XYZ file of C-alpha atoms in Angstrom:
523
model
C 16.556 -12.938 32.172
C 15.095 -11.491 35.280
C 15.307 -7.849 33.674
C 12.836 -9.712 31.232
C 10.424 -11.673 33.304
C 10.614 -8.292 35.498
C 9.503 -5.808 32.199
C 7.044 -8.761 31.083
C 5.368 -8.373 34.123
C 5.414 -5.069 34.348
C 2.982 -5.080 30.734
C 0.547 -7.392 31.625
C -0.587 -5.182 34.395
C -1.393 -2.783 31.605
C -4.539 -4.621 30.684
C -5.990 -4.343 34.178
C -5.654 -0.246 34.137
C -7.056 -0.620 30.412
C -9.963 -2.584 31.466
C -10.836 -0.218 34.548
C -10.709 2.795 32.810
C -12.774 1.047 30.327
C -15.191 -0.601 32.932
C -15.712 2.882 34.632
C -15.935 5.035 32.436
C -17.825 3.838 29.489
C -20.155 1.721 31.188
C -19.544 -1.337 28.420
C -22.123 -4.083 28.970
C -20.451 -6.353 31.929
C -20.345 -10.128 31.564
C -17.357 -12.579 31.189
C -15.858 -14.575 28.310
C -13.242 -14.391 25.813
C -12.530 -11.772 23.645
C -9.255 -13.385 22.293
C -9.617 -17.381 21.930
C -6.419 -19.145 23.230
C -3.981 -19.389 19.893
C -2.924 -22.375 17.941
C 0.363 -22.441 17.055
C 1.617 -21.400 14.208
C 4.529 -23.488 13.566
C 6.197 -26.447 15.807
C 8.211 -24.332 18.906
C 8.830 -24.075 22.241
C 5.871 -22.741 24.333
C 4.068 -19.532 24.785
C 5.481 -17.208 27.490
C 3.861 -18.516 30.511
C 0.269 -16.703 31.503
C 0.291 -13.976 34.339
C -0.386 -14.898 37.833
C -3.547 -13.499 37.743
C -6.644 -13.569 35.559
C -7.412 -10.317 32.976
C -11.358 -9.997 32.918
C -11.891 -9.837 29.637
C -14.522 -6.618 28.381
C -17.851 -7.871 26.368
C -18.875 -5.322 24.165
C -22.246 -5.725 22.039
C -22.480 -7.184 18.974
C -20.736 -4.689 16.195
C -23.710 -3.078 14.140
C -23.821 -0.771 11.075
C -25.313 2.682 12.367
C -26.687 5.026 9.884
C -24.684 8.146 9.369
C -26.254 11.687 8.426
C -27.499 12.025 5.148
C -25.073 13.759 3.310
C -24.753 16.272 0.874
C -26.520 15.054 -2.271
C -23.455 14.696 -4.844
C -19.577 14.496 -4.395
C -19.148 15.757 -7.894
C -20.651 18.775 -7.164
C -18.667 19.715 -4.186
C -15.484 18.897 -6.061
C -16.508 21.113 -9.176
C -17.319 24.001 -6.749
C -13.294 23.534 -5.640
C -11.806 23.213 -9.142
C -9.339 26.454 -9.092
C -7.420 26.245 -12.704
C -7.669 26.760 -16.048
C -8.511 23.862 -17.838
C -6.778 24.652 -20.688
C -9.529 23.733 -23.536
C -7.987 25.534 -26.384
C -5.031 23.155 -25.978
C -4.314 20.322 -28.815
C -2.830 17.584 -26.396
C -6.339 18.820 -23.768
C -8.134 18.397 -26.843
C -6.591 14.640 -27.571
C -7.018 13.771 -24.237
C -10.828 14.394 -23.998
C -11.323 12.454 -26.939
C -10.250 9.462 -25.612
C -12.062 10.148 -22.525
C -15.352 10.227 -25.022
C -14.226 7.240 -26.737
C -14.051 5.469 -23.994
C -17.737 6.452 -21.972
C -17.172 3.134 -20.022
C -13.719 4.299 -18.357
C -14.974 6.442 -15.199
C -18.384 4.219 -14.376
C -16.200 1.161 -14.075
C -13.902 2.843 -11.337
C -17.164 3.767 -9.201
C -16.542 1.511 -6.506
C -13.036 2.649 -6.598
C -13.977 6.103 -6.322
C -16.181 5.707 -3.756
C -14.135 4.203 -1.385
C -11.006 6.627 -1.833
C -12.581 10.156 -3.435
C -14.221 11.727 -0.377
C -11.291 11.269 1.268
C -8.830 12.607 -0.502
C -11.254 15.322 -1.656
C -11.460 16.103 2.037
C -7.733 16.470 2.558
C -7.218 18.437 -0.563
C -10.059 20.903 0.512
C -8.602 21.113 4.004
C -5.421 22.502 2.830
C -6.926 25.354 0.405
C -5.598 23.512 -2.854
C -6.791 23.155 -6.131
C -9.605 20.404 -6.270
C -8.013 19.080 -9.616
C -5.441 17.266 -7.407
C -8.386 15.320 -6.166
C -8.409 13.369 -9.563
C -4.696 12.535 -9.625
C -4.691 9.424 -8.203
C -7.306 8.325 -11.215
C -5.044 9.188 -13.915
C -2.268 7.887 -11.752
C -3.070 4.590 -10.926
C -7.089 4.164 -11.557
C -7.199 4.888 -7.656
C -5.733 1.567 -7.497
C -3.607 0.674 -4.375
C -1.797 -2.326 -5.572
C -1.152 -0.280 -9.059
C 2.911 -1.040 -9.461
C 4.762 0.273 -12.427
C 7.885 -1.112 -14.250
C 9.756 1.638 -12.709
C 9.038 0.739 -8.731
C 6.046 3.125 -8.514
C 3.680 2.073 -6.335
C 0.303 2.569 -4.913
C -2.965 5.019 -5.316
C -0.356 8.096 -5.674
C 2.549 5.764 -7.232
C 5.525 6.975 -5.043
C 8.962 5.759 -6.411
C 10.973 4.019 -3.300
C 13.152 7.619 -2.948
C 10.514 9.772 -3.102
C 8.530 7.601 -0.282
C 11.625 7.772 1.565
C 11.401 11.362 1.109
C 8.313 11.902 2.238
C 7.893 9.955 5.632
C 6.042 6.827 4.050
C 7.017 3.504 5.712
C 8.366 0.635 3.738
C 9.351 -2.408 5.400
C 8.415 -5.764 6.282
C 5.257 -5.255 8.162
C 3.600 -2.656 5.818
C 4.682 -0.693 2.525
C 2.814 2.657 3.269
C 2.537 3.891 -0.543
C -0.411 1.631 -0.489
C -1.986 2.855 2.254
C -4.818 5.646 1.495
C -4.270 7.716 4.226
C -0.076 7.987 4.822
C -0.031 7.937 0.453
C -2.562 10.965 0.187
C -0.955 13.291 3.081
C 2.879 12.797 1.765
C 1.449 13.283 -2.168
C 0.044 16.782 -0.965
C 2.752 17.474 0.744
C 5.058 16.671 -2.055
C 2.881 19.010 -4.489
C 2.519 22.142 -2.046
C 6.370 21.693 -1.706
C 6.782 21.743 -5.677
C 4.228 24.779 -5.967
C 6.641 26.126 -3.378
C 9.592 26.150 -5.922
C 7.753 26.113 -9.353
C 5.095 28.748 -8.694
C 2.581 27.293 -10.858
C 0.252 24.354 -10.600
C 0.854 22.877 -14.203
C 4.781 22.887 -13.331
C 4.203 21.187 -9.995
C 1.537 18.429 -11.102
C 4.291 17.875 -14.225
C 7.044 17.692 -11.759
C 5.255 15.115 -9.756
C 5.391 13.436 -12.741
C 8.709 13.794 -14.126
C 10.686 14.711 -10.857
C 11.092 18.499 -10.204
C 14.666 18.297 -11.358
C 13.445 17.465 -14.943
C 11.242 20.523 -14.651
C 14.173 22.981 -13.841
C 16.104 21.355 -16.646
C 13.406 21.909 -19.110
C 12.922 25.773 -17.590
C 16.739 26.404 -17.693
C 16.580 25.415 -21.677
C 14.207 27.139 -22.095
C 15.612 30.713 -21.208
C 13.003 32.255 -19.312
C 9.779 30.962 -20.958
C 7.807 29.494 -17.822
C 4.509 28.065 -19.534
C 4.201 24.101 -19.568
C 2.979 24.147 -23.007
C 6.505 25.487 -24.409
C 8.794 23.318 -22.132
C 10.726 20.360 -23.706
C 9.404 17.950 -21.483
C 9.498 14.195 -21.231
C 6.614 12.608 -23.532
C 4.725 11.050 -21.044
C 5.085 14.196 -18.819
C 3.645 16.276 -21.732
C 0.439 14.211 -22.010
C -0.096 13.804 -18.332
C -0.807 17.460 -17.352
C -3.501 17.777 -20.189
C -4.717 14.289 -19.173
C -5.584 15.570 -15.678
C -7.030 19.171 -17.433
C -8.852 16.792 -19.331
C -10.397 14.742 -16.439
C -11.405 17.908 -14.786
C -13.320 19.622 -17.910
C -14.909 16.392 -18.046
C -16.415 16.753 -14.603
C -17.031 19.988 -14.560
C -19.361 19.354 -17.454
C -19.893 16.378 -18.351
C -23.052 16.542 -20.401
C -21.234 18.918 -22.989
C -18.662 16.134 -23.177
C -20.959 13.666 -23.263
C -19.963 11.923 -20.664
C -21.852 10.196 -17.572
C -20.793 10.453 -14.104
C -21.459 7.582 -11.712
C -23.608 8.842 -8.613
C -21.165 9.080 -5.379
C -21.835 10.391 -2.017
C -19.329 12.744 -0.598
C -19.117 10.853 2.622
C -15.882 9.054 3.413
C -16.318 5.529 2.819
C -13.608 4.595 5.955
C -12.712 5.967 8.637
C -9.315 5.024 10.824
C -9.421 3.926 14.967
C -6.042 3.497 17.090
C -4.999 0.141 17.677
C -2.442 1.044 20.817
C 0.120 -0.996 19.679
C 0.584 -4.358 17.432
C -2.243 -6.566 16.904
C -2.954 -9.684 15.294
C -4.931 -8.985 12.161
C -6.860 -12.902 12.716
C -7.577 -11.036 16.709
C -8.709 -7.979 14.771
C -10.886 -9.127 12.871
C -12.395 -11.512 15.550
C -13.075 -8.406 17.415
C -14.906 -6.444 15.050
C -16.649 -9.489 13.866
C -15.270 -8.726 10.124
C -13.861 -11.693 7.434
C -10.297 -10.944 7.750
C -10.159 -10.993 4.185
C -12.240 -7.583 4.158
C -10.062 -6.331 6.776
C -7.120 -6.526 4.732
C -8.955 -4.934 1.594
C -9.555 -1.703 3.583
C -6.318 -1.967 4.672
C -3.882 -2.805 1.383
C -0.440 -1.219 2.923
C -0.182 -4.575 4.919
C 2.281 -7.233 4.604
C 1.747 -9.909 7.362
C 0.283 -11.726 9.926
C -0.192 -8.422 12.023
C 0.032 -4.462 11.982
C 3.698 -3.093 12.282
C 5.375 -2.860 16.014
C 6.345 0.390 15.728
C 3.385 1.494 13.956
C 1.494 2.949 12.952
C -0.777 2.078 14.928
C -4.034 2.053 13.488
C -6.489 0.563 10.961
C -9.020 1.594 7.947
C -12.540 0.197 8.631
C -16.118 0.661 6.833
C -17.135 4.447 8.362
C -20.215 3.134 9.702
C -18.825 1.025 12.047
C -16.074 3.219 13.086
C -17.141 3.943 16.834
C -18.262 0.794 17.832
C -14.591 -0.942 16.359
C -12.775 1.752 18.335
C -14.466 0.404 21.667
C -14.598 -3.268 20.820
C -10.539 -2.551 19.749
C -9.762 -1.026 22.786
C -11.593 -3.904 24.823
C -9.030 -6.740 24.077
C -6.453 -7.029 26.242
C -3.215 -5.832 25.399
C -1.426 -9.246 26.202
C -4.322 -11.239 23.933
C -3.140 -8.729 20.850
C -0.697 -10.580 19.610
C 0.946 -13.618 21.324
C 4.543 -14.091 22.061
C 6.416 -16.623 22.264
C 9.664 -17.726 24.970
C 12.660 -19.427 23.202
C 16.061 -20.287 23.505
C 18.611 -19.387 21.240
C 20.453 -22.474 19.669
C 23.772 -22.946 18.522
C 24.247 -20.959 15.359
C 21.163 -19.052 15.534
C 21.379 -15.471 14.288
C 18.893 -12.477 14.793
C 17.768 -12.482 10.943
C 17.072 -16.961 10.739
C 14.988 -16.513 14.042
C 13.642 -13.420 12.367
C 12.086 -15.612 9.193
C 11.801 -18.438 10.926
C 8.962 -17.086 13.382
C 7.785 -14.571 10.124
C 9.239 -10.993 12.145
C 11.896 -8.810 11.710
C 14.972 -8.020 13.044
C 14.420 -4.712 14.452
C 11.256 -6.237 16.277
C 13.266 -8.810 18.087
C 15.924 -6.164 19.306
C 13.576 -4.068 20.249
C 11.585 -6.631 22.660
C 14.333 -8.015 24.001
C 16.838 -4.980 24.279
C 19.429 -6.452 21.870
C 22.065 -4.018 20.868
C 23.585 -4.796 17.706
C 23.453 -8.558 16.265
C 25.219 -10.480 18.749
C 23.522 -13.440 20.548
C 24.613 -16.705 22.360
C 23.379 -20.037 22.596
C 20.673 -20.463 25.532
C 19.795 -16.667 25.542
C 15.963 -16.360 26.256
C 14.379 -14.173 23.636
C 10.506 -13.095 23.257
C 8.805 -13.560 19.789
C 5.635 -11.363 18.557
C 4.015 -14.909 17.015
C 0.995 -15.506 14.554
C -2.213 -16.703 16.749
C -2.944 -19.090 13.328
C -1.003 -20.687 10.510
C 1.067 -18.531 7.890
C -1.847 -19.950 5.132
C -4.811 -18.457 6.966
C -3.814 -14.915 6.273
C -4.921 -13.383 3.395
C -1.978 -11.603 2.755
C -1.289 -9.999 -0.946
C 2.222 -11.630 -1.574
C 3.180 -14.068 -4.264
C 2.513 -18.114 -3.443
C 5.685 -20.189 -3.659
C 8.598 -17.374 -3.324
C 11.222 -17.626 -0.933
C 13.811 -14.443 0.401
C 17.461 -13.968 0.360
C 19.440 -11.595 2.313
C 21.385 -9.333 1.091
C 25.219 -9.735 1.507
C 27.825 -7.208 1.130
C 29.088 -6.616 -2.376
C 25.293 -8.127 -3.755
C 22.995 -6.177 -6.855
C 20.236 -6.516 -8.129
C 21.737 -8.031 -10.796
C 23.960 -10.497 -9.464
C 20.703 -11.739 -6.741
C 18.695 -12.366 -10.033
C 21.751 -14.211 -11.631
C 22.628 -16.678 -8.552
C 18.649 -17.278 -8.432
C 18.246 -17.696 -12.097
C 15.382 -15.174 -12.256
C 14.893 -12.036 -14.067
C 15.724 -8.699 -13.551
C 12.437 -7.104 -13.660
C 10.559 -10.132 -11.633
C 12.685 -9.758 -9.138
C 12.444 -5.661 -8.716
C 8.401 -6.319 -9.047
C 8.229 -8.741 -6.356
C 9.857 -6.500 -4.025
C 8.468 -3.596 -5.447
C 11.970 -1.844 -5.310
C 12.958 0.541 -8.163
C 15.555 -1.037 -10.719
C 18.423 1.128 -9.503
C 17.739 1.222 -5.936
C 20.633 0.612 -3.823
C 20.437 -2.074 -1.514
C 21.294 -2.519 2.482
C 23.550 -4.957 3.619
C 21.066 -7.283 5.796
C 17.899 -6.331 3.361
C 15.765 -9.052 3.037
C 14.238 -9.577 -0.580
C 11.695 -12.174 -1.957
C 12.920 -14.615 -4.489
C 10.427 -15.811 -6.636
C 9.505 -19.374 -7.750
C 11.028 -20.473 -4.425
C 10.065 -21.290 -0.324
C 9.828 -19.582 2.536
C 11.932 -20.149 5.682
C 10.568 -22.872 6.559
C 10.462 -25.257 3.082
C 6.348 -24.413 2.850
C 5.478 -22.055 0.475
C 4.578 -18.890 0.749
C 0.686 -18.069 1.624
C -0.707 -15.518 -0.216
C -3.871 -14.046 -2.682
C -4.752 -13.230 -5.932
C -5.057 -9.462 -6.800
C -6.070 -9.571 -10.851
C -5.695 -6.594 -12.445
C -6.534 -5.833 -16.404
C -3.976 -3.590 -18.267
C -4.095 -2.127 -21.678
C -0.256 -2.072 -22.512
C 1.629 0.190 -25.131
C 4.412 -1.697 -27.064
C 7.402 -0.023 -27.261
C 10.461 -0.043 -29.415
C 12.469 -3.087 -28.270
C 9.604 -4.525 -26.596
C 9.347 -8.898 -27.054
C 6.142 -10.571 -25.644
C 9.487 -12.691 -23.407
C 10.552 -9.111 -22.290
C 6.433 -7.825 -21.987
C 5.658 -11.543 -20.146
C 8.669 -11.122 -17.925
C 7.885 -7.132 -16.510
C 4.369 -8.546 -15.527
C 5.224 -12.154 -14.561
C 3.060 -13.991 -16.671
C 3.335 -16.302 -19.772
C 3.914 -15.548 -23.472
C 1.408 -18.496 -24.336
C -1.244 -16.166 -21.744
C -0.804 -12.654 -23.778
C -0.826 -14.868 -27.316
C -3.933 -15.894 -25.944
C -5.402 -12.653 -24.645
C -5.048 -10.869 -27.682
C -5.365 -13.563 -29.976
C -2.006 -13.123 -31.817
C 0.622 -15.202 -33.198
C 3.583 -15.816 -30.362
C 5.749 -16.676 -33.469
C 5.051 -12.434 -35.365
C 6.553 -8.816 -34.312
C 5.001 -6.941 -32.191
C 4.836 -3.423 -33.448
C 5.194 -0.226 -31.729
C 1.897 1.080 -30.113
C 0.645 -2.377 -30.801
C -1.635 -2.254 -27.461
C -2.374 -5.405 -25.570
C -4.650 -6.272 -22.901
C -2.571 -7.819 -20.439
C -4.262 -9.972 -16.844
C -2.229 -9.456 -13.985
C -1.917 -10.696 -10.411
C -0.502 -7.791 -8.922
C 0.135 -9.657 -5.608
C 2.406 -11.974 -7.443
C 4.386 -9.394 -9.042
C 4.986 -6.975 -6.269
């Protein structure tokens, strides 16, 4: 215990080099006040780790305004056609079947503007950067409709849609503080990485966009049966895998000319939309957005990879805000206190306790509380002292994107997939899209998942958001509208409904229906 109070100590003299530094060297406007309001408690505990002997001045920092940027370069499309590097393949039937649904549907690419906007110049920035084709730029739109809560059947995720393996693969973080195939930064620098690494083996950019489609493995298979022949439009390729590649050919012709197609472009500035400032550590997203004097339910759109109450411990440590205001959130970040970023918490373990209950009780993790309090392994004993990271408001007041009314389970040794859904009476498919985990993952003993329909920790349900999506879904051989209702978690009486159809008829293969869904409920 004295080890602790000694280390505690130790950090909350941080804040008074922070706010020297800061004091001295940028001049900030003096004046007193404070720039994190004491915290209500979150739930009924102990109280908060007692305040340091001496007083943190906190640093008032004016009044967060929009600043005009440069004006930019007049159009992004132009910048991207003047990086477009392959051949678009025109001559093609499946190109050719591709653009005409593109010119059926003139509506498609002017509803995605704001989308666009946001995440384009960005990732037409990083793509440029690295010397690569500026197709790749319009992946993510035939990928996911540059949506970053898109989630497939198959436990893609995300603007890029990175299986759980594959994010695994590539560095992205996935765990209970953030799921980083959602966020637009991490997602766009492992899915270039992942495509200069399959040009690397596959020597050809229609071979490495269709193996980021298929998996490079299905891509050797198909080259191996083939017996030499290298060219993607004579491979024996999974169906989707062969319309994909001319879908994205198909995109590009379209805006490299889209007057001969017909076609009208939404105006968009090449200017990134966000930019990203350091954080220093873990902060409380309700502090955050205090501080830059933002709705915290805007701070949590610009930053979808988020989970809870606050950014991840171990990072990263950062956050996506409007580009305008980037400079002045960096200072006015920097300016609270590191003890006022999040608030902790003293307690005393009680009989019976383990690491994982105080873990959902308090809305952590595991790690975190080993971490803090230099636990090796699980063990703990009654009347131990332990510090919390703790929420500075109630659960409800976040806005985070997770189903209402679920509970979690952890996983115990010998547990599936299967068998969880069976002992919770819920199916398969809900249960892999609420934790957004792909249907043959293998699971960790100790993994926590979210059981739908059910509570949290504490008996209250689950706060969370609704993230409505529209999708146009092609029924397959097999399909039911019980099995179609089930993958996206709504009811059969809703998609009746919808499409104004009979509940009671078949449904026919490539039958499309327009389907609603809250994606926040069924990740």
């Amino acid at each position: 215990m004295r080890a602790t109070t000694d280390r505690l100590r130790h950090l909350r003299c941080l804040p008074l080099v922070l706010a020297s530094a800061l004091l001295a060297a940028c001049q900030l406007l003096p004046g007193a006040g404070g720039a994190g309001a004491e915290a209500g408690g979150a739930e009924d505990a102990p109280a908060v780790a007692a305040a340091p002997g001496y007083l943190v001045e906190p640093v008032i920092v004016p009044r967060l305004e929009r600043r005009e940027l440069p004006p930019p370069a007049p159009d992004l499309w132009a910048d991207i056609r003047a990086s477009f590097a392959l051949d678009h393949a025109l001559e093609q039937r499946r190109v050719q079947q591709e653009l005409a649904w593109i010119k059926r549907h003139p509506s498609y690419l002017p509803r995605l503007a704001s989308r666009m906007q946001r995440y384009l110049p960005y990732i037409h920035g990083e793509v440029s950067a690295r010397g690569l084709p500026g197709e790749l730029t319009l992946l993510p739109i035939v990928e996911s409709a540059l949506d970053p809560y898109a989630f497939s059947h198959g436990g893609a995720a995300g603007l890029w849609q990175f299986i759980p393996a594959t994010a695994k693969r590539f560095g992205l973080p996935r765990n209970w503080w953030m799921d980083g195939r959602r966020d637009p930064v991490l997602a766009t620098g492992a899915a270039l990485n992942y495509l200069e690494h399959l040009h690397g083996r596959l020597d050809d950019w229609y071979l490495a966009v269709a193996g980021y489609n298929a998996g490079e493995g299905n891509v050797r298979r198909a080259l191996r049966k083939a017996r030499g022949e290298t060219s993607f439009w004579l491979l024996d390729l999974p169906r989707e895998t062969s319309a994909y590649v001319p879908r994205l050919l198909a995109l590009a012709a379209v805006i490299a000319d889209p007057q001969a197609h017909g076609v009208t472009l939404p105006d968009l500035e090449p200017r990134p939309a966000f930019a990203t400032i350091e954080t220093g550590g873990q902060f409380d997203l309700m502090k955050a957005a205090a501080a830059l004097d933002m709705p915290v339910d805007a701070l949590y759109e610009w930053n979808p990879a988020l989970n809870q109450w606050a950014t991840p411990p171990d990072g990263p440590h950062a956050l996506h805000v409007p580009a305008e205001l980037a400079e002045q959130a960096q200072a006015r970040i920097l300016a609270v206190p590191e003890d006022e970023r999040v608030q902790w918490l003293r307690i005393e373990v009680a009989d019976g306790d383990t690491l994982s209950h105080i873990a959902r009780r308090h809305r952590t993790d595991v790690a975190t509380l080993r971490r803090v309090n230099r636990i090796d392994g699980s063990r703990i004993r009654a009347g131990q002292a332990l510090f919390i990271p703790r929420s500075s408001e109630q659960p409800s007041a976040y806005p985070v994107a997770r189903r209402r009314q679920q509970g979690d389970y952890q996983v115990q040794p010998g547990d599936s997939l299967w068998s969880i859904a069976q002992a919770h009476e819920v199916p398969l498919a809900r249960l892999v899209k609420v934790n957004q985990i792909g249907p043959k993952e293998v699971l960790r003993v100790g993994q926590r998942l979210v059981i739908p329909g059910g509570t949290g920790a504490s008996g209250a349900p689950v706060a969370g958001r609704d993230v409505i999506r529209k999708v146009r879904y092609g029924v397959r051989r097999g399909d039911s509208l019980a099995k179609i209702a089930s993958k996206f978690n709504v009811a059969v009486g809703d998609i009746a409904q919808w499409n104004k159809i009979d509940p009671g008829n078949y449904l026919q293969p490539g039958q499309r229906l327009l389907i609603y869904v809250n994606v926040a409920a069924a990740e």
